[in-house]
Amino acid sequence: MALEGHQLFLSKRIVTEDEIIDGGVLVNEKGVIEKILNRKEADKLLAEEDGKIKVVDGGDVALLAGVVDSHVHVNEPGRTAWEGFRTATSAAAAGGITTIVDMPLNSIPPTTTLKNLKTKVSSAKDNVFVDVGFWGGVIAGNQDSLQDLVKAGVVGFKCFLCPSGVEEFPHVESEDLEKAFAALEGTGSVLAFHAEVEAENLPTKTKKKRNDPEEYRTYLESRPPSMEQDAISLITSFLDKTDVRVHVVHVSAASVVPQLAEARKKRVANGYSGWRGGVTAETCHHYLTLSAEQVPRGHSEYKCAPPIRDEGNKEQLWQYLLEDKLDMVVSDHSPCTPDLKCKNNLEAWGGISSVQFGNFLFFLNALHYSTFSILVLT
Ligand SMILES: [Zn+2]
């Protein structure tokens, strides 16, 4: 075996899909994993290689595959003070994330046309420390741009069913969705949804009792689970008419998970043969780590949309995750400048910045909720 330019990463705990082994990972000169060796094989290779291999010995530190975070808002260009490619990808690398996928909004311009994608890519070029993919955006009237964006390599598209928080990325109505689904038919692409629709009739007692904007519950009650449930109903109403895969970003309300399972089942029964019935969903580290009961008065750093809900909801999300009813866990990393966060819970920017800490939080939580990570961490 020609070993020039190879690297060997040693660890007593290499985490593979099936087991944890003591050994080494041999990486070739192109940076591609060539072989996973047990300790005996690694020692044999080291005895023979004659100084040609660069060896990194991690000792007891666990070695596992880099993680993809498919929900990260890098706001460059346009709002680089909120977050840029250098800082976002540095944070990702520090947190064990080796690929991020950038969301189409909060940068200016948003990633809604091929020209805008090229602007975004040129901002990222030579400015990143991990691999970066891009989501395209669906807004009213940009259906003719979608196929160009697919050909240019976007991983899929994201749209909002309620106001996004930035005016250059307006939410879509049913007629816009019809056009977007039609444009994406047969492309193999995926349409991802910020799945909340505006609540028309909040209980009046909620409005009267909770009017202190410094209280987190005032914000929480302004975005009840029914906003997510109604959005899932709207999305599933399209599934009989389209073969486009759909994905629900940042599920917060556990009550939508059975709805999604039902939608998947129905689509499969109707002959859809793609992975997971073409209906997938993610939740976020903050929904799996925090609960509304913990949020102190006057702390809008916990504000995000949909909101962090109560402890029982968090427990239920974990249950669904362990039952394989949620497909991925992401950060929804969405920073802003401090002045936009230092406001009350109704006026502050909604977003939590956790790309650097997500894996750590997940493994710590998993110690409590499952047995797998105990093997990784101890
Ligand atoms: Zn987001």
Short mmCIF file of C-alpha atoms and ligand atoms in Angstrom, two decimals:
data_model
loop_
_atom_site.label_atom_id
_atom_site.label_comp_id
_atom_site.label_asym_id
_atom_site.label_seq_id
_atom_site.Cartn_x
_atom_site.Cartn_y
_atom_site.Cartn_z
CA MET A 1 0.00 0.00 0.00
CA ALA A 2 1.41 3.42 -0.97
CA LEU A 3 1.17 5.41 2.22
CA GLU A 4 2.67 8.79 1.33
CA GLY A 5 0.37 11.59 2.45
CA HIS A 6 -1.75 9.26 4.60
CA GLN A 7 -2.80 10.08 8.15
CA LEU A 8 -3.67 7.65 10.92
CA PHE A 9 -6.00 8.80 13.71
CA LEU A 10 -5.74 6.57 16.77
CA SER A 11 -8.34 6.32 19.52
CA LYS A 12 -9.33 3.79 22.15
CA ARG A 13 -12.96 4.58 21.30
CA ILE A 14 -13.68 4.79 17.60
CA VAL A 15 -17.44 5.03 17.23
CA THR A 16 -18.70 3.23 14.12
CA GLU A 17 -22.27 2.57 13.09
CA ASP A 18 -22.25 -0.84 14.76
CA GLU A 19 -19.73 -0.75 17.59
CA ILE A 20 -17.03 1.11 19.46
CA ILE A 21 -13.52 -0.18 18.81
CA ASP A 22 -9.95 0.46 19.94
CA GLY A 23 -7.90 1.18 16.84
CA GLY A 24 -7.22 3.70 14.09
CA VAL A 25 -8.79 5.45 11.11
CA LEU A 26 -6.54 5.58 8.05
CA VAL A 27 -7.15 8.62 5.84
CA ASN A 28 -5.62 8.87 2.37
CA GLU A 29 -3.89 11.83 0.71
CA LYS A 30 -7.25 13.11 -0.57
CA GLY A 31 -8.67 13.26 2.94
CA VAL A 32 -10.91 10.24 2.37
CA ILE A 33 -11.21 7.43 4.95
CA GLU A 34 -9.47 4.40 3.46
CA LYS A 35 -9.84 1.91 6.28
CA ILE A 36 -10.85 1.49 9.89
CA LEU A 37 -8.32 -0.69 11.71
CA ASN A 38 -8.49 -2.49 15.03
CA ARG A 39 -5.62 -1.88 17.44
CA LYS A 40 -3.64 -4.93 16.31
CA GLU A 41 -3.89 -3.88 12.65
CA ALA A 42 -2.98 -0.29 13.53
CA ASP A 43 0.10 -1.40 15.49
CA LYS A 44 1.16 -3.62 12.59
CA LEU A 45 0.78 -0.74 10.13
CA LEU A 46 2.80 1.57 12.39
CA ALA A 47 5.59 -1.00 12.64
CA GLU A 48 5.77 -1.24 8.84
CA GLU A 49 5.07 2.27 7.62
CA ASP A 50 8.55 3.64 8.20
CA GLY A 51 7.61 7.24 9.03
CA LYS A 52 5.48 7.81 5.93
CA ILE A 53 2.25 8.38 7.85
CA LYS A 54 1.32 11.33 10.01
CA VAL A 55 -0.05 9.87 13.24
CA VAL A 56 -2.52 11.65 15.54
CA ASP A 57 -3.14 9.76 18.77
CA GLY A 58 -6.36 10.79 20.51
CA GLY A 59 -5.84 8.31 23.36
CA ASP A 60 -9.05 7.99 25.36
CA VAL A 61 -10.87 10.72 23.45
CA ALA A 62 -13.75 9.28 21.42
CA LEU A 63 -13.41 9.54 17.64
CA LEU A 64 -16.67 9.71 15.72
CA ALA A 65 -17.97 10.87 12.38
CA GLY A 66 -18.37 14.61 11.84
CA VAL A 67 -21.94 15.82 12.11
CA VAL A 68 -24.03 17.65 9.51
CA ASP A 69 -26.09 20.56 10.83
CA SER A 70 -28.65 21.20 8.13
CA HIS A 71 -30.20 24.29 9.74
CA VAL A 72 -27.78 27.19 10.18
CA HIS A 73 -28.39 30.87 9.40
CA VAL A 74 -25.24 32.53 8.10
CA ASN A 75 -26.29 36.10 7.44
CA GLU A 76 -23.50 37.12 5.07
CA PRO A 77 -23.68 39.21 2.96
CA GLY A 78 -26.06 41.88 4.21
CA ARG A 79 -26.24 41.13 7.92
CA THR A 80 -22.70 39.94 8.50
CA ALA A 81 -22.65 41.66 11.90
CA TRP A 82 -25.26 39.08 12.94
CA GLU A 83 -23.20 36.15 11.67
CA GLY A 84 -20.68 35.61 8.87
CA PHE A 85 -19.13 32.56 7.21
CA ARG A 86 -15.82 32.75 9.11
CA THR A 87 -17.46 32.89 12.53
CA ALA A 88 -20.27 30.42 11.79
CA THR A 89 -17.97 27.80 10.30
CA SER A 90 -15.34 28.30 13.05
CA ALA A 91 -18.04 27.70 15.64
CA ALA A 92 -19.27 24.64 13.73
CA ALA A 93 -15.75 23.18 13.55
CA ALA A 94 -15.22 23.81 17.27
CA GLY A 95 -18.44 21.93 17.98
CA GLY A 96 -17.72 18.83 15.88
CA ILE A 97 -19.87 19.86 12.93
CA THR A 98 -18.11 19.18 9.63
CA THR A 99 -20.88 20.35 7.29
CA ILE A 100 -23.41 23.12 7.71
CA VAL A 101 -26.29 23.89 5.39
CA ASP A 102 -27.07 27.58 5.21
CA MET A 103 -30.66 28.81 5.37
CA PRO A 104 -31.87 31.11 2.57
CA LEU A 105 -32.94 34.03 4.72
CA ASN A 106 -31.46 36.75 6.92
CA SER A 107 -28.63 37.41 4.47
CA ILE A 108 -29.27 40.19 1.97
CA PRO A 109 -30.02 39.21 -0.69
CA PRO A 110 -31.91 36.06 0.34
CA THR A 111 -31.14 32.88 -1.64
CA THR A 112 -34.23 33.07 -3.84
CA THR A 113 -32.66 33.39 -7.32
CA LEU A 114 -29.61 31.96 -9.06
CA LYS A 115 -27.98 35.39 -9.05
CA ASN A 116 -28.52 35.70 -5.30
CA LEU A 117 -27.11 32.20 -4.75
CA LYS A 118 -23.98 33.20 -6.66
CA THR A 119 -23.65 36.30 -4.46
CA LYS A 120 -23.91 34.10 -1.38
CA VAL A 121 -21.42 31.53 -2.68
CA SER A 122 -18.87 34.23 -3.51
CA SER A 123 -19.14 35.52 0.09
CA ALA A 124 -18.46 32.02 1.38
CA LYS A 125 -15.62 31.16 -0.99
CA ASP A 126 -12.22 30.94 0.75
CA ASN A 127 -13.97 32.05 3.93
CA VAL A 128 -15.07 28.76 5.50
CA PHE A 129 -13.59 26.13 7.83
CA VAL A 130 -16.09 23.31 7.24
CA ASP A 131 -18.11 22.16 4.23
CA VAL A 132 -21.08 24.38 3.43
CA GLY A 133 -24.26 23.58 1.50
CA PHE A 134 -27.07 25.96 0.64
CA TRP A 135 -30.85 25.91 0.91
CA GLY A 136 -32.79 27.91 -1.67
CA GLY A 137 -35.82 29.96 -0.65
CA VAL A 138 -39.41 29.90 -1.87
CA ILE A 139 -41.22 33.24 -1.70
CA ALA A 140 -44.24 34.54 -3.64
CA GLY A 141 -43.40 34.91 -7.31
CA ASN A 142 -40.00 33.17 -7.50
CA GLN A 143 -41.27 29.82 -8.84
CA ASP A 144 -39.45 30.39 -12.15
CA SER A 145 -36.10 30.52 -10.32
CA LEU A 146 -36.47 27.19 -8.54
CA GLN A 147 -35.27 24.83 -11.29
CA ASP A 148 -32.15 26.97 -11.88
CA LEU A 149 -31.39 26.76 -8.18
CA VAL A 150 -31.85 22.97 -8.23
CA LYS A 151 -29.41 22.70 -11.15
CA ALA A 152 -26.94 24.94 -9.31
CA GLY A 153 -26.94 22.44 -6.42
CA VAL A 154 -29.09 23.77 -3.59
CA VAL A 155 -30.00 20.94 -1.19
CA GLY A 156 -33.66 21.93 -1.22
CA PHE A 157 -35.95 24.87 -0.51
CA LYS A 158 -37.33 26.54 2.57
CA CYS A 159 -40.50 28.59 2.90
CA PHE A 160 -42.46 30.23 5.69
CA LEU A 161 -46.17 29.80 6.40
CA CYS A 162 -46.12 32.84 8.73
CA PRO A 163 -44.06 36.07 8.72
CA SER A 164 -40.34 35.26 8.75
CA GLY A 165 -39.16 38.29 10.69
CA VAL A 166 -37.36 39.89 7.74
CA GLU A 167 -39.22 41.78 5.04
CA GLU A 168 -37.15 40.55 2.08
CA PHE A 169 -38.29 36.96 2.76
CA PRO A 170 -42.11 37.09 2.86
CA HIS A 171 -44.17 34.04 3.79
CA VAL A 172 -46.17 32.11 1.20
CA GLU A 173 -49.90 31.53 0.77
CA SER A 174 -51.60 28.41 -0.62
CA GLU A 175 -51.52 29.67 -4.22
CA ASP A 176 -47.75 30.29 -3.98
CA LEU A 177 -47.28 26.76 -2.65
CA GLU A 178 -49.18 25.32 -5.58
CA LYS A 179 -46.80 27.07 -7.97
CA ALA A 180 -43.73 26.02 -5.99
CA PHE A 181 -44.81 22.36 -5.85
CA ALA A 182 -45.50 22.43 -9.60
CA ALA A 183 -42.05 23.91 -10.31
CA LEU A 184 -40.32 21.28 -8.16
CA GLU A 185 -42.25 18.27 -9.46
CA GLY A 186 -39.85 15.65 -10.82
CA THR A 187 -36.70 17.49 -9.69
CA GLY A 188 -36.06 15.19 -6.70
CA SER A 189 -35.74 18.28 -4.52
CA VAL A 190 -37.34 18.85 -1.12
CA LEU A 191 -39.54 21.68 0.15
CA ALA A 192 -38.97 22.53 3.81
CA PHE A 193 -41.48 24.44 5.88
CA HIS A 194 -41.35 26.78 8.80
CA ALA A 195 -44.57 25.19 9.97
CA GLU A 196 -46.55 27.75 11.94
CA VAL A 197 -49.63 29.52 10.66
CA GLU A 198 -50.90 32.61 12.41
CA ALA A 199 -53.35 31.86 15.24
CA GLU A 200 -56.57 33.70 14.52
CA ASN A 201 -58.38 33.19 17.81
CA LEU A 202 -56.14 33.06 20.83
CA PRO A 203 -58.10 32.50 24.05
CA THR A 204 -59.10 35.91 25.43
CA LYS A 205 -58.08 34.89 28.95
CA THR A 206 -54.56 34.46 27.63
CA LYS A 207 -54.56 38.02 26.33
CA LYS A 208 -55.87 39.38 29.64
CA LYS A 209 -53.84 37.38 32.09
CA ARG A 210 -50.47 37.44 30.42
CA ASN A 211 -49.72 40.90 29.26
CA ASP A 212 -46.29 41.39 30.78
CA PRO A 213 -43.86 41.26 27.84
CA GLU A 214 -40.94 40.56 30.18
CA GLU A 215 -42.55 37.23 31.08
CA TYR A 216 -41.53 34.39 28.75
CA ARG A 217 -45.03 32.87 29.07
CA THR A 218 -46.52 35.94 27.39
CA TYR A 219 -44.53 35.09 24.29
CA LEU A 220 -45.09 31.32 24.66
CA GLU A 221 -48.85 31.74 24.76
CA SER A 222 -48.80 33.94 21.67
CA ARG A 223 -47.56 30.91 19.66
CA PRO A 224 -49.59 27.89 20.85
CA PRO A 225 -49.11 24.32 19.52
CA SER A 226 -52.22 24.79 17.36
CA MET A 227 -50.17 27.10 15.10
CA GLU A 228 -47.87 24.16 14.31
CA GLN A 229 -50.74 21.65 14.06
CA ASP A 230 -52.68 23.86 11.62
CA ALA A 231 -49.54 24.27 9.50
CA ILE A 232 -49.04 20.50 9.29
CA SER A 233 -52.67 20.12 8.21
CA LEU A 234 -52.08 22.67 5.46
CA ILE A 235 -48.90 20.93 4.25
CA THR A 236 -50.50 17.47 4.26
CA SER A 237 -53.42 18.81 2.20
CA PHE A 238 -50.96 19.11 -0.71
CA LEU A 239 -49.48 15.62 -0.47
CA ASP A 240 -52.14 13.92 -2.60
CA LYS A 241 -51.28 16.25 -5.47
CA THR A 242 -47.47 16.18 -5.49
CA ASP A 243 -44.50 13.84 -5.43
CA VAL A 244 -42.20 16.50 -3.99
CA ARG A 245 -40.59 15.52 -0.69
CA VAL A 246 -41.57 17.73 2.24
CA HIS A 247 -39.59 18.45 5.39
CA VAL A 248 -40.73 20.25 8.53
CA VAL A 249 -38.02 22.33 10.17
CA HIS A 250 -37.70 22.87 13.93
CA VAL A 251 -40.67 20.93 15.30
CA SER A 252 -41.37 22.29 18.77
CA ALA A 253 -44.88 21.03 19.59
CA ALA A 254 -44.68 17.26 20.16
CA SER A 255 -48.34 17.01 19.18
CA VAL A 256 -47.48 17.41 15.49
CA VAL A 257 -45.41 14.21 15.38
CA PRO A 258 -48.44 11.84 15.18
CA GLN A 259 -49.86 14.09 12.44
CA LEU A 260 -46.64 13.69 10.46
CA ALA A 261 -46.65 9.91 10.98
CA GLU A 262 -50.21 9.81 9.67
CA ALA A 263 -49.29 11.90 6.61
CA ARG A 264 -46.36 9.59 5.88
CA LYS A 265 -48.50 6.49 6.23
CA LYS A 266 -51.14 7.87 3.89
CA ARG A 267 -48.60 8.84 1.27
CA VAL A 268 -46.98 5.38 1.34
CA ALA A 269 -50.42 3.76 1.07
CA ASN A 270 -50.99 5.89 -2.02
CA GLY A 271 -47.89 4.35 -3.64
CA TYR A 272 -45.13 6.80 -2.72
CA SER A 273 -41.97 4.70 -2.50
CA GLY A 274 -39.30 7.23 -1.47
CA TRP A 275 -37.48 7.31 1.86
CA ARG A 276 -39.75 7.95 4.85
CA GLY A 277 -42.70 8.43 2.54
CA GLY A 278 -41.20 11.75 1.47
CA VAL A 279 -42.23 13.32 4.80
CA THR A 280 -39.44 14.17 7.24
CA ALA A 281 -39.05 16.43 10.25
CA GLU A 282 -36.38 17.82 12.52
CA THR A 283 -36.31 19.18 16.05
CA CYS A 284 -33.65 21.34 17.72
CA HIS A 285 -31.22 21.13 20.59
CA HIS A 286 -32.98 23.92 22.48
CA TYR A 287 -36.34 22.09 22.45
CA LEU A 288 -34.61 18.93 23.72
CA THR A 289 -32.55 20.74 26.38
CA LEU A 290 -34.64 23.58 27.79
CA SER A 291 -38.21 24.00 29.01
CA ALA A 292 -40.45 27.03 29.51
CA GLU A 293 -40.49 26.48 33.28
CA GLN A 294 -36.76 27.26 33.37
CA VAL A 295 -36.87 30.59 31.54
CA PRO A 296 -36.41 33.49 33.98
CA ARG A 297 -38.37 36.72 33.67
CA GLY A 298 -36.75 39.31 31.41
CA HIS A 299 -34.49 36.89 29.51
CA SER A 300 -35.24 37.07 25.81
CA GLU A 301 -32.15 35.04 24.87
CA TYR A 302 -34.47 32.00 25.12
CA LYS A 303 -36.80 33.42 22.49
CA CYS A 304 -37.10 31.51 19.25
CA ALA A 305 -39.93 30.52 16.93
CA PRO A 306 -41.69 28.22 17.48
CA PRO A 307 -41.11 28.71 21.21
CA ILE A 308 -39.50 26.40 23.74
CA ARG A 309 -42.48 24.70 25.41
CA ASP A 310 -43.03 23.02 28.77
CA GLU A 311 -41.17 20.11 30.38
CA GLY A 312 -43.80 17.53 29.39
CA ASN A 313 -43.46 18.55 25.75
CA LYS A 314 -39.67 18.19 25.95
CA GLU A 315 -39.99 14.69 27.40
CA GLN A 316 -42.42 13.74 24.64
CA LEU A 317 -40.02 15.00 21.94
CA TRP A 318 -37.29 12.79 23.38
CA GLN A 319 -39.67 9.86 23.38
CA TYR A 320 -40.50 10.41 19.70
CA LEU A 321 -36.82 10.77 18.86
CA LEU A 322 -36.00 7.46 20.53
CA GLU A 323 -38.92 5.86 18.67
CA ASP A 324 -37.43 7.09 15.38
CA LYS A 325 -40.43 9.33 14.69
CA LEU A 326 -38.27 12.43 14.22
CA ASP A 327 -35.58 12.28 11.57
CA MET A 328 -32.88 14.71 12.68
CA VAL A 329 -31.74 17.12 15.35
CA VAL A 330 -30.31 20.47 14.27
CA SER A 331 -29.29 23.77 15.85
CA ASP A 332 -31.39 26.35 13.97
CA HIS A 333 -28.39 28.56 14.76
CA SER A 334 -29.77 32.08 14.28
CA PRO A 335 -27.71 34.89 15.80
CA CYS A 336 -28.26 38.65 15.75
CA THR A 337 -26.56 41.71 17.20
CA PRO A 338 -26.99 42.25 20.99
CA ASP A 339 -29.20 45.34 20.58
CA LEU A 340 -31.86 43.21 18.86
CA LYS A 341 -31.82 40.64 21.65
CA CYS A 342 -31.72 43.07 24.59
CA LYS A 343 -35.46 43.78 24.42
CA ASN A 344 -38.54 42.27 26.02
CA ASN A 345 -39.87 38.87 24.97
CA LEU A 346 -42.32 40.26 22.44
CA GLU A 347 -39.94 42.68 20.72
CA ALA A 348 -36.61 40.82 20.78
CA TRP A 349 -35.24 38.94 17.78
CA GLY A 350 -36.27 35.29 17.88
CA GLY A 351 -33.24 33.09 17.48
CA ILE A 352 -30.79 30.98 19.47
CA SER A 353 -27.12 30.57 18.53
CA SER A 354 -25.95 27.07 19.31
CA VAL A 355 -24.09 25.53 16.37
CA GLN A 356 -20.97 25.25 18.54
CA PHE A 357 -22.75 23.60 21.45
CA GLY A 358 -25.39 21.38 19.87
CA ASN A 359 -23.45 18.13 19.78
CA PHE A 360 -22.26 18.57 23.33
CA LEU A 361 -25.80 19.27 24.57
CA PHE A 362 -27.18 16.36 22.61
CA PHE A 363 -24.71 13.85 24.03
CA LEU A 364 -25.17 15.15 27.55
CA ASN A 365 -28.95 14.83 27.21
CA ALA A 366 -28.61 11.43 25.59
CA LEU A 367 -26.78 10.21 28.71
CA HIS A 368 -30.08 10.69 30.46
CA TYR A 369 -32.42 9.50 27.72
CA SER A 370 -30.55 6.60 26.09
CA THR A 371 -27.75 4.14 26.71
CA PHE A 372 -25.80 4.64 23.49
CA SER A 373 -23.93 7.82 24.43
CA ILE A 374 -22.82 6.42 27.75
CA LEU A 375 -20.55 4.18 25.72
CA VAL A 376 -19.22 7.18 23.82
CA LEU A 377 -18.61 9.51 26.72
CA THR A 378 -17.45 7.36 29.61
ZN ZN B 1 -34.17 28.78 11.14
#
